[in-house]
Amino acid sequence: SYELTQPPSVSVSPGQTASITCSGDKLGDKYACWYQQKPGQSPVLVIYQDSKRPSGIPERFSGSNSGNTATLTISGTQAMDEADYYCQAWDSSLYVFGTGTKVTVL
Amino acid sequence: QVQLVESGGGLVKPGGSLRLSCAASGFTFSDYYMSWIRQAPGKGLEWVSYISSSGSTIYYADSVKGRFTISRDNAKNSLYLQMNSLRAEDTAVYYCARDTRGAGMGAFDIWGQGTMVTVSS
């Protein structure tokens, strides 16, 4: 079965850049998206089709996908960005979520 | 506004059954694929099942295949998940989500608040 692997945690200082990776076999051949989930809340889509932002998502969120790795980048990280982040990919019949990364803003 | 509201969760014994519902509003429900996604306590997200806009195409994760059945009623703007032969490992918050597969996006752009299912004796 297809698997997506993320680092368990990422720490970042306020105002700095956080990068979260998502690794999977030939992931670059698929579309990747990213979700933010804060404690006790439902996930929110922050990036779709590798690098597109839904309406209402701040410009500091950006994404890329190539080879075996998709990356979510948060530029100028704010305290409100502290959350769990999940990547997700899809193919003809299935969806797969990544293992999740807890982003801590120190 | 665009909204999804799940209901039907609760405590059930192993081997038991439960039916979840998801009421959609604020968008043309019949235009969209829909999915169920679950999250066990303290764990990550797991996709469970999706259904096409017309209901003609359905897929399940291997972990629930043969036990869960997804369905929809476009006239009632509602999505359902019939869960049979429940196991302890099915304990999770179950989310319904609007699925943009039909638009080629393959992302879940609207999520409900979730409903908790606990399987325990």
mmCIF file of C-alpha atoms in Angstrom:
data_model
loop_
_atom_site.group_PDB
_atom_site.id
_atom_site.type_symbol
_atom_site.label_atom_id
_atom_site.label_comp_id
_atom_site.label_asym_id
_atom_site.label_seq_id
_atom_site.Cartn_x
_atom_site.Cartn_y
_atom_site.Cartn_z
ATOM 1 C CA SER A 1 0.000 0.000 0.000
ATOM 2 C CA TYR A 2 1.106 3.571 -0.633
ATOM 3 C CA GLU A 3 2.630 5.469 2.307
ATOM 4 C CA LEU A 4 3.431 9.099 2.978
ATOM 5 C CA THR A 5 6.031 9.891 5.645
ATOM 6 C CA GLN A 6 6.370 13.174 7.530
ATOM 7 C CA PRO A 7 8.706 14.214 10.358
ATOM 8 C CA PRO A 8 6.888 13.923 13.696
ATOM 9 C CA SER A 9 7.746 17.455 14.743
ATOM 10 C CA VAL A 10 9.147 20.742 13.512
ATOM 11 C CA SER A 11 10.070 23.703 15.701
ATOM 12 C CA VAL A 12 10.290 27.272 14.441
ATOM 13 C CA SER A 13 10.792 30.708 15.956
ATOM 14 C CA PRO A 14 8.177 33.398 15.324
ATOM 15 C CA GLY A 15 8.845 35.221 12.065
ATOM 16 C CA GLN A 16 11.061 32.440 10.715
ATOM 17 C CA THR A 17 10.365 29.886 7.991
ATOM 18 C CA ALA A 18 9.065 26.392 8.713
ATOM 19 C CA SER A 19 9.393 23.620 6.142
ATOM 20 C CA ILE A 20 7.492 20.362 6.456
ATOM 21 C CA THR A 21 8.331 17.478 4.149
ATOM 22 C CA CYS A 22 6.160 14.618 2.940
ATOM 23 C CA SER A 23 7.874 11.652 1.308
ATOM 24 C CA GLY A 24 6.362 8.955 -0.879
ATOM 25 C CA ASP A 25 7.338 6.873 -3.862
ATOM 26 C CA LYS A 26 7.096 9.052 -6.998
ATOM 27 C CA LEU A 27 4.952 11.526 -5.083
ATOM 28 C CA GLY A 28 5.850 14.161 -7.653
ATOM 29 C CA ASP A 29 3.752 12.241 -10.188
ATOM 30 C CA LYS A 30 0.658 12.808 -8.074
ATOM 31 C CA TYR A 31 -1.039 15.905 -6.718
ATOM 32 C CA ALA A 32 -0.309 16.660 -3.058
ATOM 33 C CA CYS A 33 -2.302 18.770 -0.661
ATOM 34 C CA TRP A 34 -1.904 19.894 2.939
ATOM 35 C CA TYR A 35 -4.190 20.313 5.930
ATOM 36 C CA GLN A 36 -3.802 22.235 9.165
ATOM 37 C CA GLN A 37 -5.472 20.874 12.294
ATOM 38 C CA LYS A 38 -5.538 22.721 15.587
ATOM 39 C CA PRO A 39 -6.415 20.912 18.837
ATOM 40 C CA GLY A 40 -10.086 20.008 19.069
ATOM 41 C CA GLN A 41 -10.834 21.316 15.578
ATOM 42 C CA SER A 42 -11.497 19.798 12.169
ATOM 43 C CA PRO A 43 -8.746 19.876 9.547
ATOM 44 C CA VAL A 44 -8.542 22.864 7.198
ATOM 45 C CA LEU A 45 -7.229 22.641 3.642
ATOM 46 C CA VAL A 46 -4.275 25.030 3.222
ATOM 47 C CA ILE A 47 -2.692 23.828 -0.051
ATOM 48 C CA TYR A 48 -4.115 21.796 -2.943
ATOM 49 C CA GLN A 49 -2.730 20.658 -6.290
ATOM 50 C CA ASP A 50 0.809 20.930 -4.883
ATOM 51 C CA SER A 51 0.955 24.707 -4.580
ATOM 52 C CA LYS A 52 -2.465 26.360 -4.795
ATOM 53 C CA ARG A 53 -4.013 28.165 -1.841
ATOM 54 C CA PRO A 54 -7.766 28.051 -1.170
ATOM 55 C CA SER A 55 -9.525 31.328 -0.659
ATOM 56 C CA GLY A 56 -8.814 32.758 2.779
ATOM 57 C CA ILE A 57 -5.498 30.985 3.328
ATOM 58 C CA PRO A 58 -2.658 33.466 4.015
ATOM 59 C CA GLU A 59 0.061 33.943 1.413
ATOM 60 C CA ARG A 60 2.687 32.795 3.925
ATOM 61 C CA PHE A 61 1.590 29.217 3.179
ATOM 62 C CA SER A 62 3.158 27.756 0.039
ATOM 63 C CA GLY A 63 3.782 24.308 -1.374
ATOM 64 C CA SER A 64 5.897 22.393 -3.852
ATOM 65 C CA ASN A 65 6.116 18.806 -5.065
ATOM 66 C CA SER A 66 8.854 17.081 -7.029
ATOM 67 C CA GLY A 67 10.475 13.680 -7.168
ATOM 68 C CA ASN A 68 9.578 11.801 -4.019
ATOM 69 C CA THR A 69 8.956 14.810 -1.780
ATOM 70 C CA ALA A 70 6.261 17.426 -1.286
ATOM 71 C CA THR A 71 7.033 20.392 0.938
ATOM 72 C CA LEU A 72 4.815 22.813 2.829
ATOM 73 C CA THR A 73 6.539 26.078 3.664
ATOM 74 C CA ILE A 74 5.265 28.590 6.181
ATOM 75 C CA SER A 75 7.047 31.928 5.771
ATOM 76 C CA GLY A 76 7.024 34.440 8.599
ATOM 77 C CA THR A 77 5.514 31.855 10.937
ATOM 78 C CA GLN A 78 3.065 33.205 13.489
ATOM 79 C CA ALA A 79 1.984 31.789 16.831
ATOM 80 C CA MET A 80 -1.420 30.989 15.309
ATOM 81 C CA ASP A 81 0.281 28.571 12.889
ATOM 82 C CA GLU A 82 1.093 26.156 15.718
ATOM 83 C CA ALA A 83 -0.843 23.032 14.766
ATOM 84 C CA ASP A 84 -0.631 19.556 13.284
ATOM 85 C CA TYR A 85 -0.112 19.412 9.535
ATOM 86 C CA TYR A 86 -0.992 16.493 7.262
ATOM 87 C CA CYS A 87 -0.088 15.918 3.647
ATOM 88 C CA GLN A 88 -2.392 13.904 1.414
ATOM 89 C CA ALA A 89 -2.208 12.417 -2.056
ATOM 90 C CA TRP A 90 -4.665 10.600 -4.277
ATOM 91 C CA ASP A 91 -4.802 8.292 -7.239
ATOM 92 C CA SER A 92 -7.471 6.607 -9.294
ATOM 93 C CA SER A 93 -9.171 4.876 -6.417
ATOM 94 C CA LEU A 94 -7.670 5.807 -3.077
ATOM 95 C CA TYR A 95 -6.587 8.618 -0.826
ATOM 96 C CA VAL A 96 -3.583 8.515 1.492
ATOM 97 C CA PHE A 97 -2.724 10.829 4.355
ATOM 98 C CA GLY A 98 0.745 11.442 5.692
ATOM 99 C CA THR A 99 1.751 10.558 9.227
ATOM 100 C CA GLY A 100 1.406 14.152 10.420
ATOM 101 C CA THR A 101 3.803 16.814 11.728
ATOM 102 C CA LYS A 102 3.364 18.862 14.864
ATOM 103 C CA VAL A 103 4.616 22.399 14.291
ATOM 104 C CA THR A 104 5.669 24.208 17.447
ATOM 105 C CA VAL A 105 6.269 27.944 17.393
ATOM 106 C CA LEU A 106 8.813 28.632 20.127
ATOM 107 C CA GLN B 1 -22.843 29.200 4.433
ATOM 108 C CA VAL B 2 -21.265 25.982 3.267
ATOM 109 C CA GLN B 3 -21.651 23.449 6.061
ATOM 110 C CA LEU B 4 -21.468 19.763 6.857
ATOM 111 C CA VAL B 5 -22.992 18.414 10.067
ATOM 112 C CA GLU B 6 -22.408 14.816 11.156
ATOM 113 C CA SER B 7 -24.573 12.866 13.573
ATOM 114 C CA GLY B 8 -25.129 9.326 14.753
ATOM 115 C CA GLY B 9 -21.983 8.624 16.719
ATOM 116 C CA GLY B 10 -21.987 6.958 20.101
ATOM 117 C CA LEU B 11 -20.919 3.980 22.182
ATOM 118 C CA VAL B 12 -21.395 0.539 20.659
ATOM 119 C CA LYS B 13 -20.235 -2.936 21.654
ATOM 120 C CA PRO B 14 -17.770 -4.903 19.520
ATOM 121 C CA GLY B 15 -19.615 -6.615 16.709
ATOM 122 C CA GLY B 16 -22.361 -4.020 16.787
ATOM 123 C CA SER B 17 -23.608 -1.586 14.161
ATOM 124 C CA LEU B 18 -24.000 2.151 13.822
ATOM 125 C CA ARG B 19 -25.198 4.477 11.069
ATOM 126 C CA LEU B 20 -23.624 7.889 10.662
ATOM 127 C CA SER B 21 -25.297 10.744 8.810
ATOM 128 C CA CYS B 22 -23.944 13.949 7.333
ATOM 129 C CA ALA B 23 -26.241 16.826 6.412
ATOM 130 C CA ALA B 24 -24.935 19.218 3.780
ATOM 131 C CA SER B 25 -26.023 22.797 3.191
ATOM 132 C CA GLY B 26 -24.877 25.910 1.361
ATOM 133 C CA PHE B 27 -23.761 24.186 -1.847
ATOM 134 C CA THR B 28 -25.156 21.925 -4.564
ATOM 135 C CA PHE B 29 -24.623 18.596 -2.847
ATOM 136 C CA SER B 30 -25.387 16.538 -5.950
ATOM 137 C CA ASP B 31 -22.433 18.114 -7.791
ATOM 138 C CA TYR B 32 -19.787 16.749 -5.447
ATOM 139 C CA TYR B 33 -18.090 13.522 -4.497
ATOM 140 C CA MET B 34 -18.145 13.000 -0.724
ATOM 141 C CA SER B 35 -15.836 11.132 1.620
ATOM 142 C CA TRP B 36 -15.689 9.820 5.162
ATOM 143 C CA ILE B 37 -12.415 10.262 7.017
ATOM 144 C CA ARG B 38 -11.653 9.149 10.567
ATOM 145 C CA GLN B 39 -9.157 9.986 13.284
ATOM 146 C CA ALA B 40 -8.497 7.671 16.200
ATOM 147 C CA PRO B 41 -7.815 9.395 19.542
ATOM 148 C CA GLY B 42 -4.371 11.012 19.436
ATOM 149 C CA LYS B 43 -3.666 9.603 15.963
ATOM 150 C CA GLY B 44 -3.546 10.811 12.392
ATOM 151 C CA LEU B 45 -6.145 11.041 9.659
ATOM 152 C CA GLU B 46 -7.330 7.948 7.800
ATOM 153 C CA TRP B 47 -9.489 8.065 4.682
ATOM 154 C CA VAL B 48 -12.372 5.575 4.954
ATOM 155 C CA SER B 49 -14.541 5.756 1.840
ATOM 156 C CA TYR B 50 -15.727 7.946 -1.016
ATOM 157 C CA ILE B 51 -18.802 8.070 -3.191
ATOM 158 C CA SER B 52 -19.238 9.834 -6.511
ATOM 159 C CA SER B 53 -21.765 12.591 -7.040
ATOM 160 C CA SER B 54 -24.328 10.211 -8.523
ATOM 161 C CA GLY B 55 -23.490 7.346 -6.165
ATOM 162 C CA SER B 56 -22.383 5.096 -8.996
ATOM 163 C CA THR B 57 -18.708 4.907 -7.951
ATOM 164 C CA ILE B 58 -17.686 3.859 -4.458
ATOM 165 C CA TYR B 59 -14.342 2.942 -2.912
ATOM 166 C CA TYR B 60 -13.320 1.817 0.564
ATOM 167 C CA ALA B 61 -10.097 1.584 2.509
ATOM 168 C CA ASP B 62 -9.006 -2.017 3.006
ATOM 169 C CA SER B 63 -9.486 -1.625 6.775
ATOM 170 C CA VAL B 64 -13.266 -1.241 6.411
ATOM 171 C CA LYS B 65 -14.030 -3.080 3.170
ATOM 172 C CA GLY B 66 -16.865 -5.564 3.603
ATOM 173 C CA ARG B 67 -17.994 -4.018 6.910
ATOM 174 C CA PHE B 68 -18.847 -0.400 6.062
ATOM 175 C CA THR B 69 -21.250 0.898 3.405
ATOM 176 C CA ILE B 70 -21.310 4.459 2.140
ATOM 177 C CA SER B 71 -24.429 5.905 0.515
ATOM 178 C CA ARG B 72 -26.043 9.225 -0.272
ATOM 179 C CA ASP B 73 -29.465 10.750 -0.849
ATOM 180 C CA ASN B 74 -29.091 13.766 -3.116
ATOM 181 C CA ALA B 75 -32.731 14.717 -2.637
ATOM 182 C CA LYS B 76 -32.068 15.056 1.091
ATOM 183 C CA ASN B 77 -28.556 16.520 0.736
ATOM 184 C CA SER B 78 -27.309 13.746 2.978
ATOM 185 C CA LEU B 79 -24.403 11.330 3.174
ATOM 186 C CA TYR B 80 -24.421 8.132 5.220
ATOM 187 C CA LEU B 81 -22.019 5.532 6.566
ATOM 188 C CA GLN B 82 -23.433 2.205 7.703
ATOM 189 C CA MET B 83 -20.882 0.524 9.974
ATOM 190 C CA ASN B 84 -21.295 -3.169 10.797
ATOM 191 C CA SER B 85 -19.140 -5.674 12.671
ATOM 192 C CA LEU B 86 -17.494 -2.859 14.554
ATOM 193 C CA ARG B 87 -14.133 -3.420 16.222
ATOM 194 C CA ALA B 88 -12.243 -1.587 18.938
ATOM 195 C CA GLU B 89 -9.882 -0.229 16.295
ATOM 196 C CA ASP B 90 -12.809 1.559 14.611
ATOM 197 C CA THR B 91 -12.969 3.914 17.609
ATOM 198 C CA ALA B 92 -12.416 7.380 16.176
ATOM 199 C CA VAL B 93 -13.879 10.745 15.306
ATOM 200 C CA TYR B 94 -15.576 10.349 11.938
ATOM 201 C CA TYR B 95 -15.596 13.336 9.612
ATOM 202 C CA CYS B 96 -17.554 13.785 6.429
ATOM 203 C CA ALA B 97 -15.808 15.940 3.872
ATOM 204 C CA ARG B 98 -16.566 17.485 0.532
ATOM 205 C CA ASP B 99 -14.383 15.739 -1.998
ATOM 206 C CA THR B 100 -13.073 17.664 -5.000
ATOM 207 C CA ARG B 101 -12.033 14.560 -6.938
ATOM 208 C CA GLY B 102 -14.676 15.342 -9.553
ATOM 209 C CA ALA B 103 -12.968 18.653 -10.272
ATOM 210 C CA GLY B 104 -9.574 16.977 -10.528
ATOM 211 C CA MET B 105 -8.325 18.446 -7.287
ATOM 212 C CA GLY B 106 -8.400 15.360 -5.088
ATOM 213 C CA ALA B 107 -8.602 17.391 -1.901
ATOM 214 C CA PHE B 108 -11.138 17.731 0.900
ATOM 215 C CA ASP B 109 -12.095 21.385 0.956
ATOM 216 C CA ILE B 110 -14.955 21.365 3.469
ATOM 217 C CA TRP B 111 -15.052 19.264 6.654
ATOM 218 C CA GLY B 112 -17.759 18.662 9.213
ATOM 219 C CA GLN B 113 -17.187 18.974 12.944
ATOM 220 C CA GLY B 114 -16.953 15.202 13.350
ATOM 221 C CA THR B 115 -18.884 12.626 15.333
ATOM 222 C CA MET B 116 -17.258 10.312 17.876
ATOM 223 C CA VAL B 117 -17.666 6.554 17.589
ATOM 224 C CA THR B 118 -16.511 4.440 20.532
ATOM 225 C CA VAL B 119 -16.426 0.653 20.239
ATOM 226 C CA SER B 120 -16.093 -0.896 23.664
ATOM 227 C CA SER B 121 -17.691 -3.571 25.799
#
